[in-house]
N, CA, C and O of each residue as an XYZ file, in Angstrom:
612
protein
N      11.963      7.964     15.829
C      10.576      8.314     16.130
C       9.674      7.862     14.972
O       9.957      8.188     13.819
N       8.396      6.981     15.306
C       7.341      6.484     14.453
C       6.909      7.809     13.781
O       6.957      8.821     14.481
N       6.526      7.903     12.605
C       5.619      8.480     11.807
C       3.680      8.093     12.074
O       2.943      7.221     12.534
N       3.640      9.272     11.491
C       1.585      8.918     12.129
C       0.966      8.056     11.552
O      -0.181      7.718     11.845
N       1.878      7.429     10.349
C       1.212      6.754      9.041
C       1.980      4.933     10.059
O       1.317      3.898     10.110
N       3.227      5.066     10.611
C       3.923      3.545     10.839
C       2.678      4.111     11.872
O       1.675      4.408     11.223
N       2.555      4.296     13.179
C       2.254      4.097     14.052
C       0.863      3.694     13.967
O       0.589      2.596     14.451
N      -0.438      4.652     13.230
C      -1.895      4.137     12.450
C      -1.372      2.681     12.203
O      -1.830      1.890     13.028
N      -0.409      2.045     11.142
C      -0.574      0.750     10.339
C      -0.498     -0.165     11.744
O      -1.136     -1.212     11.857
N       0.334      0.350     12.760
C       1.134     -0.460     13.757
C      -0.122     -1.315     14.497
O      -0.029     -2.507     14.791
N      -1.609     -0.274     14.801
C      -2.393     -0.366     15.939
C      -3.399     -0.849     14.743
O      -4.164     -1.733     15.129
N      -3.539     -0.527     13.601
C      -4.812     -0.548     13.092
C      -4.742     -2.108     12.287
O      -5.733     -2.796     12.533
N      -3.933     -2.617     11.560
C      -3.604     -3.607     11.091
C      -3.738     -5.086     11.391
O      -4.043     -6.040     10.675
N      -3.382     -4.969     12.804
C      -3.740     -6.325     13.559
C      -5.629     -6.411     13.881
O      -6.357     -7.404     13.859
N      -5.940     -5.105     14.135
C      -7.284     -4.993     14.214
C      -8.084     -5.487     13.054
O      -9.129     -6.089     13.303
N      -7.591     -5.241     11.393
C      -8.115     -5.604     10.559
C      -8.153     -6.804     10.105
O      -9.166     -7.329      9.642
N      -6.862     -7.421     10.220
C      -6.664     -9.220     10.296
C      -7.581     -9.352     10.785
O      -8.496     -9.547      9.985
N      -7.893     -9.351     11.885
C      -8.754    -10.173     13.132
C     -10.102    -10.218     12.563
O     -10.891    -11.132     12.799
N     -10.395     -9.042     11.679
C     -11.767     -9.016     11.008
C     -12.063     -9.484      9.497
O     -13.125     -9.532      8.877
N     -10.417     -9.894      9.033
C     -10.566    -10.645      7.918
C     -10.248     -9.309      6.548
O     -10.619     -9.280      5.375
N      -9.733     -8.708      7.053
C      -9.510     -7.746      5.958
C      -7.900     -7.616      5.538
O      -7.193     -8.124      6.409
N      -7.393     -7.245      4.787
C      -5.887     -6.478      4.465
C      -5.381     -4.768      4.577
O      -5.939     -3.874      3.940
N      -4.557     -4.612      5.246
C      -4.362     -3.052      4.721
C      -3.788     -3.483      3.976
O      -3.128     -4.514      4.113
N      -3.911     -2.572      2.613
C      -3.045     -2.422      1.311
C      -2.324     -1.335      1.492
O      -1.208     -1.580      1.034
N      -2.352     -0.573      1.792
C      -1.798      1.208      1.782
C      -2.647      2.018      2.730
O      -3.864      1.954      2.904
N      -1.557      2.960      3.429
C      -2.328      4.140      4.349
C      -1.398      5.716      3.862
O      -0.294      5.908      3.354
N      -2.105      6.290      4.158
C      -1.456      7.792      3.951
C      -2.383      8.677      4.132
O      -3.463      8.800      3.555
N      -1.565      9.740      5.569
C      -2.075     10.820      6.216
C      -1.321     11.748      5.034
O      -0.390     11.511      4.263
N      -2.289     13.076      5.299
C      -2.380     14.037      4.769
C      -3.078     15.024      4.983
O      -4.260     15.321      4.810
N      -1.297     15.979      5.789
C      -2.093     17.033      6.608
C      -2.430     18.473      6.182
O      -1.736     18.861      5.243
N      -2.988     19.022      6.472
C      -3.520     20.609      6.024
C      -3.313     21.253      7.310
O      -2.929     20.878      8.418
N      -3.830     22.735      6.609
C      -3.972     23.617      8.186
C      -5.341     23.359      8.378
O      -5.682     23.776      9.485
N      -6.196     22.881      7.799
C      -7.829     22.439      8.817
C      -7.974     21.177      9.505
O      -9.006     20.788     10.053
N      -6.523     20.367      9.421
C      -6.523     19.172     10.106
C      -5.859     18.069      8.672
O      -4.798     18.216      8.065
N      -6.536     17.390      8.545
C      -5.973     16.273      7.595
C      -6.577     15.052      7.818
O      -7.159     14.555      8.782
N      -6.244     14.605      6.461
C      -7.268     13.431      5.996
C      -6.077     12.021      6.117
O      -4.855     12.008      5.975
N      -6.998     10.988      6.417
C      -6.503      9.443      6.803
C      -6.783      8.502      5.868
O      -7.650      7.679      6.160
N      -6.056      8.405      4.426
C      -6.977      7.305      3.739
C      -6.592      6.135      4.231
O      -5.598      6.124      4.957
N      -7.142      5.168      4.003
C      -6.522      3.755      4.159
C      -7.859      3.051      3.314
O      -9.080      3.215      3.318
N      -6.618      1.939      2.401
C      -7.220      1.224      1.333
C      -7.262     -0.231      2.228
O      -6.477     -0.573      3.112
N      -8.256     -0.851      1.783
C      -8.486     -2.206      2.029
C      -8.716     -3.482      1.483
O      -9.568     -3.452      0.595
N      -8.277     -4.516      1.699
C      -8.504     -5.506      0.990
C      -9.405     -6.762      1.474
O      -9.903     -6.533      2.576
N      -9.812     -8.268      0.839
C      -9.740     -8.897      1.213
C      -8.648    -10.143      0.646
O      -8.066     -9.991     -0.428
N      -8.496    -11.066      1.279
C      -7.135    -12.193      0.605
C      -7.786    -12.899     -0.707
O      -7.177    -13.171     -1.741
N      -8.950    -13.099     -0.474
C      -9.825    -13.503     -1.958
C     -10.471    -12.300     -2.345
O     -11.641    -12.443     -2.701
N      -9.858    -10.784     -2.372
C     -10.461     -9.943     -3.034
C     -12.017     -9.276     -2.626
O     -12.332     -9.606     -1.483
N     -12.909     -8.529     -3.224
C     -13.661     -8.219     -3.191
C     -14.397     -7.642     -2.317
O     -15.409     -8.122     -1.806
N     -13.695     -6.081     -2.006
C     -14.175     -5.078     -1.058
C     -15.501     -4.903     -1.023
O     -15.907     -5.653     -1.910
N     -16.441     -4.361     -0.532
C     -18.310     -3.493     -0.516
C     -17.679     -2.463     -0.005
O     -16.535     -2.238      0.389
N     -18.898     -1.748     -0.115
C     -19.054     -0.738      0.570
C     -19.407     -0.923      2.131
O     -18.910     -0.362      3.107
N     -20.352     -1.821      2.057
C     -20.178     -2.233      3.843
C     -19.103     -2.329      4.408
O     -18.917     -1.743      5.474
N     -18.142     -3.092      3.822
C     -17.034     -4.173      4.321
C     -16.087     -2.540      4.599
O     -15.281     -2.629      5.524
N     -16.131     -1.373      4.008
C     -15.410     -0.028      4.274
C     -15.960      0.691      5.249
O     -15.339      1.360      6.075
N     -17.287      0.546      5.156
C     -18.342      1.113      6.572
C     -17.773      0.529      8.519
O     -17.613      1.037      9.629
N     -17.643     -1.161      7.658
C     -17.662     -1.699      9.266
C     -15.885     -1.463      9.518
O     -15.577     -1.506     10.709
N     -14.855     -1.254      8.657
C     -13.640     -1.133      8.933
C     -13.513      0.356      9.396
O     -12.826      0.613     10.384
N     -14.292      1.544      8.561
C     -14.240      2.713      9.004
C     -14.228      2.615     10.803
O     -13.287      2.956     11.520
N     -15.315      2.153     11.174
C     -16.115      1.961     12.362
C     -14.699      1.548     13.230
O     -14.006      2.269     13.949
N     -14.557      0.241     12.913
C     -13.375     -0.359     13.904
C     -12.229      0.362     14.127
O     -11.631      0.202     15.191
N     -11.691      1.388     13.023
C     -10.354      2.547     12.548
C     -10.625      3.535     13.701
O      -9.770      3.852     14.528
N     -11.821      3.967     13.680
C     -12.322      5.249     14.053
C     -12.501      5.003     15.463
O     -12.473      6.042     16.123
N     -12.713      3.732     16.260
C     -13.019      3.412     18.045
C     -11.221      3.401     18.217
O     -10.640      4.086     19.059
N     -10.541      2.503     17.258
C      -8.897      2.394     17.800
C      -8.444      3.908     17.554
O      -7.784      4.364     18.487
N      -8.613      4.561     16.749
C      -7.354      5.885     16.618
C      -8.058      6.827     18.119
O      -7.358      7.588     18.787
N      -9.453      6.571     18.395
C      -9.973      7.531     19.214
C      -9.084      7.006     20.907
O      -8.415      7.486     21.822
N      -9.506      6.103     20.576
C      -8.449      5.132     22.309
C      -7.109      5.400     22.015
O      -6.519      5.792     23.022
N      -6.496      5.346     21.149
C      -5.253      5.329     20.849
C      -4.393      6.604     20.819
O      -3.233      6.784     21.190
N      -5.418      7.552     20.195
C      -5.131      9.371     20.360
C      -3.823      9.600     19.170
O      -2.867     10.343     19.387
N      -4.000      8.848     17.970
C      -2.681      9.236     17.539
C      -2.219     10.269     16.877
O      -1.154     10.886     16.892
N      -3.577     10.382     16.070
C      -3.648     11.643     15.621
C      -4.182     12.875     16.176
O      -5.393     13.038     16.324
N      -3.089     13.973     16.570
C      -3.729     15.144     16.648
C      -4.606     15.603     15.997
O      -4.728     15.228     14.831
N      -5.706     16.798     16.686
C      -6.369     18.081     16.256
C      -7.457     16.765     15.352
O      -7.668     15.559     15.485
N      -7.868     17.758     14.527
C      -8.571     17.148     13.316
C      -8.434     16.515     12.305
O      -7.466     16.816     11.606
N      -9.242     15.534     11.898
C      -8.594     14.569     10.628
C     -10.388     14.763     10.399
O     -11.384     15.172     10.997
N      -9.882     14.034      8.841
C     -11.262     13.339      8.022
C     -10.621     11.905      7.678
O      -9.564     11.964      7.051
N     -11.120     10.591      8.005
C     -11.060      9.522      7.575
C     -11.923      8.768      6.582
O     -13.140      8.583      6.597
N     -10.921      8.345      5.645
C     -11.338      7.624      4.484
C     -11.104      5.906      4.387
O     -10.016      5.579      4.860
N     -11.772      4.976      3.962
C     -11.528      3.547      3.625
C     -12.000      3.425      2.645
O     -13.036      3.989      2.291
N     -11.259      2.565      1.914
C     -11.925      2.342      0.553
C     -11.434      1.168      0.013
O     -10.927      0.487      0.904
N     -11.370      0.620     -1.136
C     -11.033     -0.185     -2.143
C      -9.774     -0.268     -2.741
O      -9.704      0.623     -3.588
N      -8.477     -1.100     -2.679
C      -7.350     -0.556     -3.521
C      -7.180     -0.332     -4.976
O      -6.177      0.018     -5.599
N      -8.702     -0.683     -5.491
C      -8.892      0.023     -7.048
C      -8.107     -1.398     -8.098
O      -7.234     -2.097     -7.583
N      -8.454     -1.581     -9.186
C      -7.512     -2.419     -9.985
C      -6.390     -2.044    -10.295
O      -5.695     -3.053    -10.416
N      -5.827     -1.165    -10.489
C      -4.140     -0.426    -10.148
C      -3.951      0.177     -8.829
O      -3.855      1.362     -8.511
N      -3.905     -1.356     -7.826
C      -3.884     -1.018     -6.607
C      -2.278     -0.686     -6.378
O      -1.524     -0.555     -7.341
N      -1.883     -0.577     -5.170
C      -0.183      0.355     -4.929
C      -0.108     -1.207     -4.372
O      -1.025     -1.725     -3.735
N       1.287     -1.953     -4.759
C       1.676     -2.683     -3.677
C       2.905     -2.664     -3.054
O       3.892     -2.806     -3.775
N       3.068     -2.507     -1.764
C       4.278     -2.168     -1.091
C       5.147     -3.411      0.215
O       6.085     -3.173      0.976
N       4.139     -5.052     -0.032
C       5.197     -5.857      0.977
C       5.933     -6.473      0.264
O       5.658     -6.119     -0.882
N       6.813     -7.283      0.245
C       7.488     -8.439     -0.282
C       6.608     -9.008     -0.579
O       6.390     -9.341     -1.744
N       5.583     -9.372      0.765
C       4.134    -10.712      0.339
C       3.805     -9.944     -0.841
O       4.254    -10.471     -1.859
N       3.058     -8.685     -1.069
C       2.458     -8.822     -2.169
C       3.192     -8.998     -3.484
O       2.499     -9.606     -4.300
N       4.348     -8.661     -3.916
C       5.634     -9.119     -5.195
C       4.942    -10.221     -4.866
O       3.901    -10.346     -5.512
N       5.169    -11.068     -4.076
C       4.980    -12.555     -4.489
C       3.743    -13.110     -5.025
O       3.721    -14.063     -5.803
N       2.844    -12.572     -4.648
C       1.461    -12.499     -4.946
C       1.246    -12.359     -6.096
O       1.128    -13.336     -6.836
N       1.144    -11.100     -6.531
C       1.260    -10.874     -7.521
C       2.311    -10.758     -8.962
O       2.435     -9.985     -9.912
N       2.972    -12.058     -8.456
C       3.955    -12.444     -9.558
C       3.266    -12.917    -10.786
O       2.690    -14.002    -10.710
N       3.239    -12.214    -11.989
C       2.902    -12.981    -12.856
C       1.913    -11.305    -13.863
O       1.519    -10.976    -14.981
N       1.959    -10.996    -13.003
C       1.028     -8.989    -13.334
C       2.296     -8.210    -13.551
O       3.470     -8.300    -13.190
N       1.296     -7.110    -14.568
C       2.110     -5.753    -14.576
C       2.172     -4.788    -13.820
O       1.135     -4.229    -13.464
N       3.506     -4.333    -13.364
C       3.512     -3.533    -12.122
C       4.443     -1.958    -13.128
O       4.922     -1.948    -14.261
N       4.368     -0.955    -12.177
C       4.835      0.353    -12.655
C       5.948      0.533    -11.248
O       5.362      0.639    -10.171
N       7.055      0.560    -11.214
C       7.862      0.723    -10.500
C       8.355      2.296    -10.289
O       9.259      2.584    -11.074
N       7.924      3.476     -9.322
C       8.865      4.213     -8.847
C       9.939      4.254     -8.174
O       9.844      3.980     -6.978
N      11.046      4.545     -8.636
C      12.035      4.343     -7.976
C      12.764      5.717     -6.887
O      12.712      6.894     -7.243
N      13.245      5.385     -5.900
C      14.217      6.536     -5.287
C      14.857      7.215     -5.565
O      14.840      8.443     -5.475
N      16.022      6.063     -6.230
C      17.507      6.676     -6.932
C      17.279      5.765     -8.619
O      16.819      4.640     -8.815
N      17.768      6.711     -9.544
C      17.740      5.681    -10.656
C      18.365      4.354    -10.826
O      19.386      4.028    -10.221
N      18.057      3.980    -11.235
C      18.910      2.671    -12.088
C      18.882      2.822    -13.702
O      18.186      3.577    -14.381
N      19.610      2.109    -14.004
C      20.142      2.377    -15.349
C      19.355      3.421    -15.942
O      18.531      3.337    -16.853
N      19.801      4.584    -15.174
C      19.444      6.266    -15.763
C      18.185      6.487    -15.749
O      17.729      7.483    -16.312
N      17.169      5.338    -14.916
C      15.677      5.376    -14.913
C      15.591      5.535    -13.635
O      16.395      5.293    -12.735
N      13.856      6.245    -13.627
C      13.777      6.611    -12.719
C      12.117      5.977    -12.261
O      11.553      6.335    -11.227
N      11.519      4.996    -13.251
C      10.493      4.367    -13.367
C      10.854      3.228    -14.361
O      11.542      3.296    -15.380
N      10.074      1.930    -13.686
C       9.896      0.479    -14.395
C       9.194      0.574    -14.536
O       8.555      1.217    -13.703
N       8.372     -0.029    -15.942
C       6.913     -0.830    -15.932
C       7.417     -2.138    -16.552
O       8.518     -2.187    -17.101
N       6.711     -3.054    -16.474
C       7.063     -4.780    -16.450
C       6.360     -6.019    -15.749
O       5.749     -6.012    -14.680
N       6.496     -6.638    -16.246
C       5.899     -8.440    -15.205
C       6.674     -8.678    -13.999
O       7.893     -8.699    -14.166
N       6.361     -8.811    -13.151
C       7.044     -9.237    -12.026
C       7.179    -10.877    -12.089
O       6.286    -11.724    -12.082
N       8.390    -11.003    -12.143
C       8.839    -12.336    -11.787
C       8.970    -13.135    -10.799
O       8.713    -14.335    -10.894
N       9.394    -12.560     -9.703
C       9.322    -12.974     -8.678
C      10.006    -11.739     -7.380
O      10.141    -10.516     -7.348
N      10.294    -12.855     -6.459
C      11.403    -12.066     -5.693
C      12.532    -12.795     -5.210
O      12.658    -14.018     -5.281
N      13.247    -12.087     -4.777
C      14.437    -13.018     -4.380
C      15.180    -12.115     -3.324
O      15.654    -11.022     -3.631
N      15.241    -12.600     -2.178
C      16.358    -11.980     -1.136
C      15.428    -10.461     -1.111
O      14.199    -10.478     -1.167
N      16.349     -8.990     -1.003
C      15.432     -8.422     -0.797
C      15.428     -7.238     -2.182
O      15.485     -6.009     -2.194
N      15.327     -8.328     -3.346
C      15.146     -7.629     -4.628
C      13.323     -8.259     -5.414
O      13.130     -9.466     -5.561
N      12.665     -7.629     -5.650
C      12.209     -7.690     -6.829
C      12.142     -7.692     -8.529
O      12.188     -6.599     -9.095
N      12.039     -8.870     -9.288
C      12.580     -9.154    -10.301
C      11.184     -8.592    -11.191
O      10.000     -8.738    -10.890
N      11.872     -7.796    -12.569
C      10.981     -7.091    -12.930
C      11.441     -7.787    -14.436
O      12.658     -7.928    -14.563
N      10.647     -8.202    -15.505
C      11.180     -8.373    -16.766
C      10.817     -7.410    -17.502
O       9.626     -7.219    -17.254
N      11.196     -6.654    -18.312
C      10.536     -5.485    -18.928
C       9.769     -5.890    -20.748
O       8.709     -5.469    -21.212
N      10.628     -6.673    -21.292
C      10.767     -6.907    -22.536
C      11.361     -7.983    -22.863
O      12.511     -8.344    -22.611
N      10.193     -8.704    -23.679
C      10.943     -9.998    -24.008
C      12.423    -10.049    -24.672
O      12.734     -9.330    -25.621
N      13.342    -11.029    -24.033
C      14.681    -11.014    -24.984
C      15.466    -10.430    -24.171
O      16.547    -10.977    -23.952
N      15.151     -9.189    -23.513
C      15.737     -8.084    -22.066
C      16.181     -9.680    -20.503
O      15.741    -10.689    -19.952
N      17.032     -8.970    -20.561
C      17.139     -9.608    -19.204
C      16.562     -9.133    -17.961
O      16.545     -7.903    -17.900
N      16.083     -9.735    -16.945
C      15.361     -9.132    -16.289
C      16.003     -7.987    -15.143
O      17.210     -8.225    -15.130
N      15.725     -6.883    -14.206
C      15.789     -6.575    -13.547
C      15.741     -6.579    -11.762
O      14.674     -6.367    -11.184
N      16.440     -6.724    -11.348
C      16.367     -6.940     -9.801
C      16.665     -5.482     -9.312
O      17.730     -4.865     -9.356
N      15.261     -5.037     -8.764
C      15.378     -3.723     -7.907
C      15.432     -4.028     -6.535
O      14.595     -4.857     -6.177
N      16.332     -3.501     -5.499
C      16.055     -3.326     -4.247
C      14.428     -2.794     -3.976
O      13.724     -2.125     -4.732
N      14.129     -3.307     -2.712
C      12.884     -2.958     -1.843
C      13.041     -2.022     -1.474
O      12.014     -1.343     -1.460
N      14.516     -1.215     -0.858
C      14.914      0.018     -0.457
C      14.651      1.132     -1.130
O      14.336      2.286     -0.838
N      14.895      0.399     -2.295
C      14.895      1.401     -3.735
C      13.024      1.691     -4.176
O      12.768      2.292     -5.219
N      12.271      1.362     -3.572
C      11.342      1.392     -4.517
C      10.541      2.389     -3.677
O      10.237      2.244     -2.493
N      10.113      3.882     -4.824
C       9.255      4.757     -3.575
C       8.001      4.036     -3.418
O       7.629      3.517     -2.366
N       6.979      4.030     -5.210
C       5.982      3.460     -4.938
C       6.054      2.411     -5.856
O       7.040      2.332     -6.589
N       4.810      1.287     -5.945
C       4.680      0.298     -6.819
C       3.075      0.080     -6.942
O       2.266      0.113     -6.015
N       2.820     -0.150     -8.318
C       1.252     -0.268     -8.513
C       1.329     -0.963    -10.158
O       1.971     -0.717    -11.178
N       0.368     -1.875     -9.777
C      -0.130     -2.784    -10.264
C      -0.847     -1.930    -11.976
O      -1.498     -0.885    -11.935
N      -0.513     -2.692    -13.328
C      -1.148     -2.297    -14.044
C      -2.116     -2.810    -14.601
O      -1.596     -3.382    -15.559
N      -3.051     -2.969    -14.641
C      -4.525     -3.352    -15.351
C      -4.766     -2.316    -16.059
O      -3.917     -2.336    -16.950
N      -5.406     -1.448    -16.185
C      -5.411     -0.562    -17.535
C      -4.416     -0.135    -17.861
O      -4.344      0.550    -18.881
């Protein structure tokens, strides 16, 4: 059974392509007064507005209403993925090969339970993390990784 968060990315995603945008990250979050819908946005050359969150709100808010996915009450949010944005495809590792990323992990690896490091690349379905010059690098599973975000500050 889909989750409210796969099933939102499932319907809402193709909608946002079509308008030239990226989802970067979504996450429901429910309460007992209902619950809130963020979803971050991108563009492929960068550079969110505030409009560009207005007219995606708009398009989010006609599909989830046709779509009914979410029960009861929500508050919906769009926004910006911030310069320590979260990245969670393979595409983006590749993308952003060459940046500092902060790796949460599931299960540890070598007794850790967080990376920070350059991303090297990817390979198969590992991400290569170098931590320290001279260090050999790291290959984490994709399985393995809860979250991942980008470091600029």
């Amino acid at each position: 059974m889909e989750s409210t968060v796969e099933r939102v990315a499932e319907v809402v995603e193709p909608a946002l392509e079509a308008e030239g945008y990226l989802l970067v990250d979504l996450e429901f979050i429910s309460s007992a007064g209902g619950g809130t819908l963020r979803l971050f946005i991108d563009r492929p050359e960068g550079g969110i507005t505030l409009n560009d969150c207005e007219q995606a709100s708009r398009l989010i808010s006609s599909l989830l209403d046709v779509e009914d996915i979410i029960q009861g009450r929500y508050f919906l949010e769009v926004s910006s993925p911030g310069i320590n944005r979260r990245i969670r495809k393979k595409s983006d590792f590749e993308k952003f090969a060459g940046a500092k990323v902060k790796i949460h992990l599931r299960t540890p690896q070598n007794g850790r339970r967080k990376i920070t490091g350059i991303i090297e690349g990817v390979e198969g379905e590992n991400v290569v993390v170098s931590e320290d010059a001279g260090k050999p690098a790291q290959r984490v599973a994709f399985g393995n990784i809860l979250r991942a975000n980008l470091q600029i500050l």
